[in-house]
Tab-separated table of C-alpha atoms in Angstrom:
chain	number	residue	atom	x	y	z
R	513	UNK	CA	-214.814	96.560	-23.203
R	514	UNK	CA	-217.422	96.951	-20.635
R	515	UNK	CA	-217.065	93.505	-19.558
R	516	UNK	CA	-213.137	94.268	-19.332
R	517	UNK	CA	-213.713	97.313	-17.213
R	518	UNK	CA	-215.822	95.555	-15.048
R	519	UNK	CA	-212.920	93.143	-14.273
R	520	UNK	CA	-210.614	95.678	-13.837
R	521	UNK	CA	-212.738	97.285	-11.402
R	522	UNK	CA	-213.498	94.089	-9.388
R	523	UNK	CA	-209.878	93.574	-9.045
R	524	UNK	CA	-209.207	97.112	-8.108
R	525	UNK	CA	-211.746	96.801	-5.311
R	526	UNK	CA	-210.473	93.384	-4.086
R	527	UNK	CA	-209.333	93.358	-0.358
R	528	UNK	CA	-205.851	92.106	-1.518
R	529	UNK	CA	-204.008	92.155	-5.037
R	530	UNK	CA	-202.969	88.773	-6.050
R	531	UNK	CA	-199.755	88.444	-8.071
R	532	UNK	CA	-199.148	86.179	-11.011
R	533	UNK	CA	-196.309	83.598	-9.861
R	534	UNK	CA	-193.768	82.615	-12.315
R	535	UNK	CA	-195.239	78.988	-11.996
R	536	UNK	CA	-198.703	80.262	-12.893
R	537	UNK	CA	-197.255	82.242	-16.000
R	538	UNK	CA	-195.350	78.647	-17.011
R	539	UNK	CA	-198.756	76.718	-16.726
R	540	UNK	CA	-200.301	79.598	-18.598
R	541	UNK	CA	-197.899	79.016	-21.577
R	542	UNK	CA	-197.959	75.188	-21.469
R	543	UNK	CA	-201.781	75.454	-21.659
R	544	UNK	CA	-201.764	77.934	-24.530
R	545	UNK	CA	-203.515	80.789	-22.625
R	546	UNK	CA	-200.561	83.165	-23.144
R	547	UNK	CA	-197.526	83.166	-25.672
R	548	UNK	CA	-193.974	83.231	-24.231
R	549	UNK	CA	-193.729	86.878	-25.605
R	550	UNK	CA	-196.991	87.738	-23.628
R	551	UNK	CA	-195.671	86.347	-20.609
R	552	UNK	CA	-192.214	88.252	-20.883
R	553	UNK	CA	-194.496	91.457	-21.565
R	554	UNK	CA	-196.202	90.670	-18.339
R	555	UNK	CA	-192.844	90.173	-16.433
R	556	UNK	CA	-191.633	93.616	-17.800
R	557	UNK	CA	-194.926	95.360	-16.898
R	558	UNK	CA	-194.627	93.870	-13.506
R	559	UNK	CA	-191.217	94.853	-13.078
R	560	UNK	CA	-192.012	98.579	-14.202
R	561	UNK	CA	-194.738	98.828	-11.738
R	562	UNK	CA	-192.761	97.159	-8.668
R	563	UNK	CA	-190.876	99.792	-6.572
R	564	UNK	CA	-187.103	99.259	-6.815
R	565	UNK	CA	-186.551	98.413	-3.186
R	566	UNK	CA	-189.368	95.702	-3.390
R	567	UNK	CA	-188.328	94.372	-6.787
R	568	UNK	CA	-186.254	91.020	-6.892
R	569	UNK	CA	-182.718	91.265	-8.187
R	570	UNK	CA	-182.846	90.114	-11.812
R	571	UNK	CA	-181.739	86.825	-12.581
R	572	UNK	CA	-181.634	84.947	-15.827
R	573	UNK	CA	-180.738	81.669	-14.179
R	574	UNK	CA	-183.653	81.839	-11.704
R	575	UNK	CA	-185.313	78.555	-10.953
R	576	UNK	CA	-187.690	77.119	-8.393
R	577	UNK	CA	-185.410	75.469	-5.816
R	578	UNK	CA	-187.111	76.499	-2.619
R	579	UNK	CA	-190.542	77.995	-2.047
R	580	UNK	CA	-190.105	78.594	1.546
R	581	UNK	CA	-188.813	77.388	4.942
R	582	UNK	CA	-191.387	74.519	4.649
R	583	UNK	CA	-189.187	72.866	1.794
R	584	UNK	CA	-186.083	72.965	4.129
R	585	UNK	CA	-188.307	71.402	7.010
R	586	UNK	CA	-189.659	68.623	5.097
R	587	UNK	CA	-186.457	67.866	3.451
R	588	UNK	CA	-184.959	67.312	6.981
R	589	UNK	CA	-187.566	65.218	7.690
R	590	UNK	CA	-187.132	62.958	4.500
R	591	UNK	CA	-183.439	62.583	5.210
R	592	UNK	CA	-183.904	61.593	8.907
R	593	UNK	CA	-186.887	59.597	8.013
R	594	UNK	CA	-185.088	57.461	5.023
R	595	UNK	CA	-181.683	57.278	6.796
R	596	UNK	CA	-183.266	55.455	9.798
R	597	UNK	CA	-185.332	53.399	7.139
R	598	UNK	CA	-182.115	52.300	5.573
R	599	UNK	CA	-180.388	51.359	8.654
R	600	UNK	CA	-183.179	49.084	9.775
R	601	UNK	CA	-183.636	47.608	6.581
R	602	UNK	CA	-180.065	47.008	5.878
R	603	UNK	CA	-180.055	44.907	9.310
R	604	UNK	CA	-183.200	42.871	8.300
R	605	UNK	CA	-182.878	42.363	4.567
R	606	UNK	CA	-179.324	43.212	3.502
R	607	UNK	CA	-177.947	46.130	1.391
R	608	UNK	CA	-179.950	45.136	-1.805
R	609	UNK	CA	-183.117	45.068	-0.009
R	610	UNK	CA	-182.393	48.169	1.754
R	611	UNK	CA	-181.874	50.168	-1.538
R	612	UNK	CA	-184.937	48.673	-2.911
R	613	UNK	CA	-187.006	49.621	0.028
R	614	UNK	CA	-185.544	53.238	0.080
R	615	UNK	CA	-186.461	53.549	-3.796
R	616	UNK	CA	-190.096	52.491	-3.379
R	617	UNK	CA	-190.515	54.460	-0.403
R	618	UNK	CA	-189.147	57.650	-2.168
R	619	UNK	CA	-191.612	57.122	-4.863
R	620	UNK	CA	-194.416	56.856	-2.295
R	621	UNK	CA	-193.174	59.857	-0.578
R	622	UNK	CA	-193.110	61.569	-3.918
R	623	UNK	CA	-196.874	60.885	-4.656
R	624	UNK	CA	-197.674	63.377	-1.634
R	625	UNK	CA	-195.035	65.977	-1.481
R	626	UNK	CA	-194.203	66.156	-5.195
R	627	UNK	CA	-197.434	65.411	-6.947
R	628	UNK	CA	-199.903	66.951	-4.374
R	629	UNK	CA	-197.879	69.346	-2.413
R	630	UNK	CA	-195.736	70.558	-5.161
R	631	UNK	CA	-192.749	71.213	-2.816
R	632	UNK	CA	-189.612	72.050	-4.964
R	633	UNK	CA	-186.546	70.955	-2.634
R	634	UNK	CA	-188.316	67.861	-1.165
R	635	UNK	CA	-189.049	66.822	-4.661
R	636	UNK	CA	-185.404	67.374	-5.691
R	637	UNK	CA	-184.090	65.359	-2.952
R	638	UNK	CA	-186.521	62.511	-3.279
R	639	UNK	CA	-185.783	62.181	-7.048
R	640	UNK	CA	-181.920	61.966	-6.456
R	641	UNK	CA	-182.613	59.412	-3.478
R	642	UNK	CA	-184.878	57.333	-5.778
R	643	UNK	CA	-182.380	57.203	-8.801
R	644	UNK	CA	-179.477	56.774	-6.359
R	645	UNK	CA	-181.295	53.580	-4.703
R	646	UNK	CA	-182.329	52.101	-7.921
R	647	UNK	CA	-178.799	52.167	-9.247
R	648	UNK	CA	-177.340	50.656	-6.147
R	649	UNK	CA	-180.250	48.167	-6.088
R	650	UNK	CA	-179.317	46.763	-9.422
R	651	UNK	CA	-175.670	47.206	-9.146
R	652	UNK	CA	-175.584	45.394	-5.730
R	653	UNK	CA	-177.994	42.447	-7.125
R	654	UNK	CA	-175.530	41.680	-9.818
R	655	UNK	CA	-172.362	42.256	-7.800
R	656	UNK	CA	-172.512	42.758	-4.062
R	657	UNK	CA	-168.844	43.155	-3.551
R	658	UNK	CA	-168.860	45.758	-6.558
R	659	UNK	CA	-166.118	48.364	-6.178
R	660	UNK	CA	-167.460	51.741	-7.622
R	661	UNK	CA	-163.845	53.179	-8.220
R	662	UNK	CA	-162.218	53.449	-11.788
R	663	UNK	CA	-160.600	50.027	-11.388
R	664	UNK	CA	-163.701	47.938	-12.552
R	665	UNK	CA	-162.446	45.494	-14.814
R	666	UNK	CA	-164.555	42.967	-16.783
R	667	UNK	CA	-166.271	41.891	-13.572
R	668	UNK	CA	-167.646	45.183	-12.368
R	669	UNK	CA	-168.358	46.796	-15.870
R	670	UNK	CA	-171.495	44.581	-16.539
R	671	UNK	CA	-173.394	45.785	-13.187
R	672	UNK	CA	-172.551	49.309	-13.904
R	673	UNK	CA	-174.084	48.921	-17.450
R	674	UNK	CA	-177.220	47.185	-16.343
R	675	UNK	CA	-177.665	49.563	-13.098
R	676	UNK	CA	-177.278	52.716	-15.490
R	677	UNK	CA	-179.847	51.469	-18.033
R	678	UNK	CA	-182.404	50.508	-15.247
R	679	UNK	CA	-181.760	53.563	-13.464
R	680	UNK	CA	-182.438	55.554	-17.053
R	681	UNK	CA	-185.715	53.775	-17.444
R	682	UNK	CA	-186.823	54.208	-13.809
R	683	UNK	CA	-186.183	57.857	-14.047
R	684	UNK	CA	-188.134	58.069	-17.388
R	685	UNK	CA	-190.976	56.473	-15.562
R	686	UNK	CA	-190.721	59.079	-12.508
R	687	UNK	CA	-190.327	62.050	-15.053
R	688	UNK	CA	-193.722	60.911	-16.641
R	689	UNK	CA	-195.268	60.844	-13.271
R	690	UNK	CA	-194.042	63.697	-11.321
R	691	UNK	CA	-192.320	66.244	-13.910
R	692	UNK	CA	-189.669	67.205	-11.851
R	693	UNK	CA	-186.999	68.888	-13.971
R	694	UNK	CA	-183.812	67.441	-12.205
R	695	UNK	CA	-185.078	64.039	-13.460
R	696	UNK	CA	-183.675	64.326	-16.948
R	697	UNK	CA	-180.182	65.082	-15.649
R	698	UNK	CA	-180.439	62.047	-13.264
R	699	UNK	CA	-181.322	59.700	-16.253
R	700	UNK	CA	-178.565	61.309	-18.545
R	701	UNK	CA	-176.093	60.720	-15.672
R	702	UNK	CA	-177.116	57.083	-15.328
R	703	UNK	CA	-176.625	56.775	-19.186
R	704	UNK	CA	-172.982	58.096	-18.755
R	705	UNK	CA	-172.206	55.604	-16.112
R	706	UNK	CA	-173.351	52.794	-18.552
R	707	UNK	CA	-170.925	54.573	-21.088
R	708	UNK	CA	-168.292	54.249	-18.714
R	709	UNK	CA	-169.176	50.396	-17.469
R	710	UNK	CA	-169.213	49.611	-21.290
R	711	UNK	CA	-165.479	50.865	-21.782
R	712	UNK	CA	-164.502	48.944	-18.735
R	713	UNK	CA	-166.192	45.711	-20.122
R	714	UNK	CA	-164.706	46.072	-23.705
R	715	UNK	CA	-161.453	47.514	-23.120
R	716	UNK	CA	-160.360	46.902	-19.409
R	717	UNK	CA	-156.589	47.279	-20.053
R	718	UNK	CA	-157.060	50.600	-21.625
R	719	UNK	CA	-160.308	51.912	-19.610
R	720	UNK	CA	-158.476	54.198	-17.349
R	721	UNK	CA	-156.637	55.905	-19.970
R	722	UNK	CA	-159.649	56.408	-22.371
R	723	UNK	CA	-161.961	57.103	-19.191
R	724	UNK	CA	-161.335	60.842	-19.480
R	725	UNK	CA	-161.933	61.570	-23.064
R	726	UNK	CA	-164.878	59.425	-22.725
R	727	UNK	CA	-166.216	61.545	-19.984
R	728	UNK	CA	-165.249	64.678	-21.894
R	729	UNK	CA	-167.367	63.357	-25.045
R	730	UNK	CA	-170.235	62.597	-22.604
R	731	UNK	CA	-169.927	66.252	-21.130
R	732	UNK	CA	-170.085	67.750	-24.339
R	733	UNK	CA	-172.936	65.754	-25.447
R	734	UNK	CA	-174.891	66.677	-22.360
R	735	UNK	CA	-173.953	70.326	-22.942
R	736	UNK	CA	-175.294	69.996	-26.241
R	737	UNK	CA	-178.736	68.547	-25.018
R	738	UNK	CA	-178.618	71.291	-22.433
R	739	UNK	CA	-178.382	73.947	-25.169
R	740	UNK	CA	-181.032	72.454	-27.016
R	741	UNK	CA	-183.467	73.044	-24.098
R	742	UNK	CA	-181.941	76.428	-23.804
R	743	UNK	CA	-182.400	77.568	-27.162
R	744	UNK	CA	-186.027	76.293	-27.226
R	745	UNK	CA	-186.827	78.714	-24.531
R	746	UNK	CA	-184.695	81.904	-24.894
R	747	UNK	CA	-187.080	83.877	-22.460
R	748	UNK	CA	-186.382	81.221	-19.669
R	749	UNK	CA	-190.144	80.987	-18.836
R	750	UNK	CA	-190.890	77.186	-19.159
R	751	UNK	CA	-189.934	74.146	-17.353
R	752	UNK	CA	-187.335	73.567	-20.302
R	753	UNK	CA	-185.099	76.222	-18.763
R	754	UNK	CA	-185.085	74.135	-15.288
R	755	UNK	CA	-184.340	70.949	-17.180
R	756	UNK	CA	-181.294	72.937	-18.961
R	757	UNK	CA	-180.044	74.092	-15.710
R	758	UNK	CA	-179.290	70.826	-14.285
R	759	UNK	CA	-178.068	69.488	-17.505
R	760	UNK	CA	-175.594	72.280	-17.363
R	761	UNK	CA	-174.783	71.208	-13.840
R	762	UNK	CA	-174.016	67.648	-15.071
R	763	UNK	CA	-172.382	68.502	-18.068
R	764	UNK	CA	-169.997	71.245	-16.242
R	765	UNK	CA	-167.809	68.932	-14.377
R	766	UNK	CA	-167.873	66.147	-16.940
R	767	UNK	CA	-166.156	68.643	-19.259
R	768	UNK	CA	-163.956	70.448	-16.557
R	769	UNK	CA	-162.607	67.668	-14.915
R	770	UNK	CA	-161.079	65.584	-17.970
R	771	UNK	CA	-159.759	68.872	-19.369
R	772	UNK	CA	-157.912	70.046	-16.329
R	773	UNK	CA	-157.205	67.098	-14.169
R	774	UNK	CA	-154.771	65.987	-16.786
R	775	UNK	CA	-152.753	68.889	-16.013
R	776	UNK	CA	-153.023	68.796	-12.296
R	777	UNK	CA	-151.836	65.008	-12.396
R	778	UNK	CA	-149.114	65.644	-14.594
R	779	UNK	CA	-147.224	68.257	-12.689
R	780	UNK	CA	-149.857	70.931	-12.453
R	781	UNK	CA	-147.485	72.722	-9.898
R	782	UNK	CA	-145.249	74.086	-12.751
R	783	UNK	CA	-145.704	77.508	-14.284
R	784	UNK	CA	-146.771	76.299	-17.872
R	785	UNK	CA	-149.440	73.816	-16.426
R	786	UNK	CA	-150.636	76.344	-14.188
R	787	UNK	CA	-151.016	79.173	-16.963
R	788	UNK	CA	-152.694	76.355	-19.005
R	789	UNK	CA	-155.162	75.872	-16.339
R	790	UNK	CA	-155.894	79.504	-16.075
R	791	UNK	CA	-156.259	79.718	-19.868
R	792	UNK	CA	-158.739	76.931	-20.022
R	793	UNK	CA	-160.917	78.529	-17.053
R	794	UNK	CA	-161.045	81.807	-19.123
R	795	UNK	CA	-162.232	79.707	-22.169
R	796	UNK	CA	-164.946	78.294	-19.805
R	797	UNK	CA	-165.827	81.822	-18.580
R	798	UNK	CA	-166.384	83.170	-21.916
R	799	UNK	CA	-168.787	80.016	-22.710
R	800	UNK	CA	-170.742	80.560	-19.535
R	801	UNK	CA	-171.017	84.260	-20.342
R	802	UNK	CA	-172.272	83.655	-23.945
R	803	UNK	CA	-174.771	80.816	-22.735
R	804	UNK	CA	-175.532	82.771	-19.450
R	805	UNK	CA	-174.835	79.759	-17.289
R	806	UNK	CA	-172.574	80.147	-14.241
R	807	UNK	CA	-172.595	76.451	-13.607
R	808	UNK	CA	-169.791	75.862	-16.361
R	809	UNK	CA	-167.620	78.565	-14.301
R	810	UNK	CA	-168.277	77.358	-10.766
R	811	UNK	CA	-166.918	73.898	-11.761
R	812	UNK	CA	-163.510	75.351	-12.758
R	813	UNK	CA	-163.174	77.430	-9.748
R	814	UNK	CA	-161.400	74.726	-7.912
R	815	UNK	CA	-158.864	74.090	-10.481
R	816	UNK	CA	-158.377	77.955	-11.053
R	817	UNK	CA	-157.554	78.236	-7.429
R	818	UNK	CA	-155.254	75.106	-7.562
R	819	UNK	CA	-153.186	76.846	-10.677
R	820	UNK	CA	-153.159	80.371	-9.028
R	821	UNK	CA	-151.927	78.700	-5.745
R	822	UNK	CA	-149.315	77.123	-7.760
R	823	UNK	CA	-148.034	80.541	-9.368
R	824	UNK	CA	-148.038	81.947	-5.795
R	825	UNK	CA	-145.799	79.413	-4.502
R	826	UNK	CA	-143.263	80.023	-7.603
R	827	UNK	CA	-143.309	83.436	-6.787
R	828	UNK	CA	-141.924	82.910	-3.292
R	829	UNK	CA	-145.195	83.680	-1.372
R	830	UNK	CA	-145.791	80.041	-0.119
R	831	UNK	CA	-146.705	81.176	3.502
R	832	UNK	CA	-149.650	83.349	2.198
R	833	UNK	CA	-150.897	80.854	-0.762
R	834	UNK	CA	-154.209	79.844	0.836
R	835	UNK	CA	-155.139	83.389	1.673
R	836	UNK	CA	-154.130	84.895	-1.520
R	837	UNK	CA	-155.802	82.427	-3.414
R	838	UNK	CA	-159.049	82.830	-1.672
R	839	UNK	CA	-158.666	86.619	-2.166
R	840	UNK	CA	-158.250	86.340	-5.822
R	841	UNK	CA	-161.060	83.822	-6.343
R	842	UNK	CA	-163.328	85.781	-4.353
R	843	UNK	CA	-162.540	89.104	-6.064
R	844	UNK	CA	-162.951	87.141	-9.518
R	845	UNK	CA	-166.361	85.895	-8.718
R	846	UNK	CA	-167.493	89.239	-7.346
R	847	UNK	CA	-166.264	91.177	-10.327
R	848	UNK	CA	-167.833	88.659	-12.623
R	849	UNK	CA	-170.947	89.114	-10.881
R	850	UNK	CA	-171.005	92.768	-10.966
R	851	UNK	CA	-170.137	92.892	-14.586
R	852	UNK	CA	-172.072	89.679	-15.872
R	853	UNK	CA	-174.664	91.619	-18.086
R	854	UNK	CA	-172.445	94.174	-19.555
R	855	UNK	CA	-169.697	91.450	-20.400
R	856	UNK	CA	-172.709	89.547	-22.069
R	857	UNK	CA	-173.706	92.332	-24.117
R	858	UNK	CA	-170.224	92.589	-25.583
R	859	UNK	CA	-169.863	88.865	-26.260
R	860	UNK	CA	-173.375	88.717	-27.836
R	861	UNK	CA	-172.517	91.731	-30.005
R	862	UNK	CA	-169.701	89.807	-31.521
R	863	UNK	CA	-171.784	86.727	-32.357
R	864	UNK	CA	-173.774	86.230	-35.589
R	865	UNK	CA	-177.063	87.923	-35.119
R	866	UNK	CA	-179.180	84.848	-35.743
R	867	UNK	CA	-177.301	82.947	-33.138
R	868	UNK	CA	-177.425	85.973	-30.626
R	869	UNK	CA	-181.188	86.078	-30.930
R	870	UNK	CA	-181.618	82.643	-29.982
R	871	UNK	CA	-179.587	83.094	-26.806
R	872	UNK	CA	-180.902	84.517	-23.560
R	873	UNK	CA	-180.652	88.210	-23.993
R	874	UNK	CA	-182.070	89.584	-20.949
R	875	UNK	CA	-179.058	91.835	-20.281
């Protein structure tokens, strides 16, 4: 105890108190210095000691996106540099060479800004540029005139399959080197593109009709993968929660678009379709509340606005459709935000105890 008291006295007389950052806690968990329960206890202790005015708002979906204005500053510089590099490379070596140069340059820049500086936003931007450049390099190499629309046919499906598989492999190497959480979602997105490419290769005449069910199946698979990461870290203290966040961001549009776009394309302006869309939106809201992931809900907002707008028109208020729709959607988002934790507590109380205990429960 004497040694512990000496340490406490030394810290108390230090000129500046150094707070333990969330990243430091995650590293401590990863290295076995503390358990997830101990880390959560430290967080609760810090929240109890911090004055209410100075405390950060509680958010179970917190993830590292930006650490300071320098992240924004560097990201702007990366955009300008890579954009100019792409312009000059395209003139000299063509589109395929341009994408290859951007992919290699993005990796080299990540060696400094990601591996050494550990800057969050530039790391995300560089990974997305790298994945997109690898995909485009391979696709363009197989078919320079490739149309990335839905009418790929036999000729266009194969480059998409190969490009998707190559991008998945490239992102796996990138993750092994840099450990950027969004990389997993980028690799999974590439695999989804490959699955769509296979569909257009095998069933070109039926592909456009089957694309939506396939995307829905892929979205559910991605959602399941995201939940595996979420359930493995219910306290949301490790890198797994960031990986799950990006997977949910990918899964949400893959699920929402196939479910709702069919109603929109098949006369979504009629009352029945509009109410159906709103019912789907309510179902998505319940899922989002249970798993505590707002990305699912955000993806359905545009469709909910379309459906409510259709109901406003049917009610004879077509002149006010836009402001009324914006007013209702804004009020809905604000109400959900204010009552999120109370609604979650109610829904979790209705679930089996074994499942509810594995879900995020910081409400």
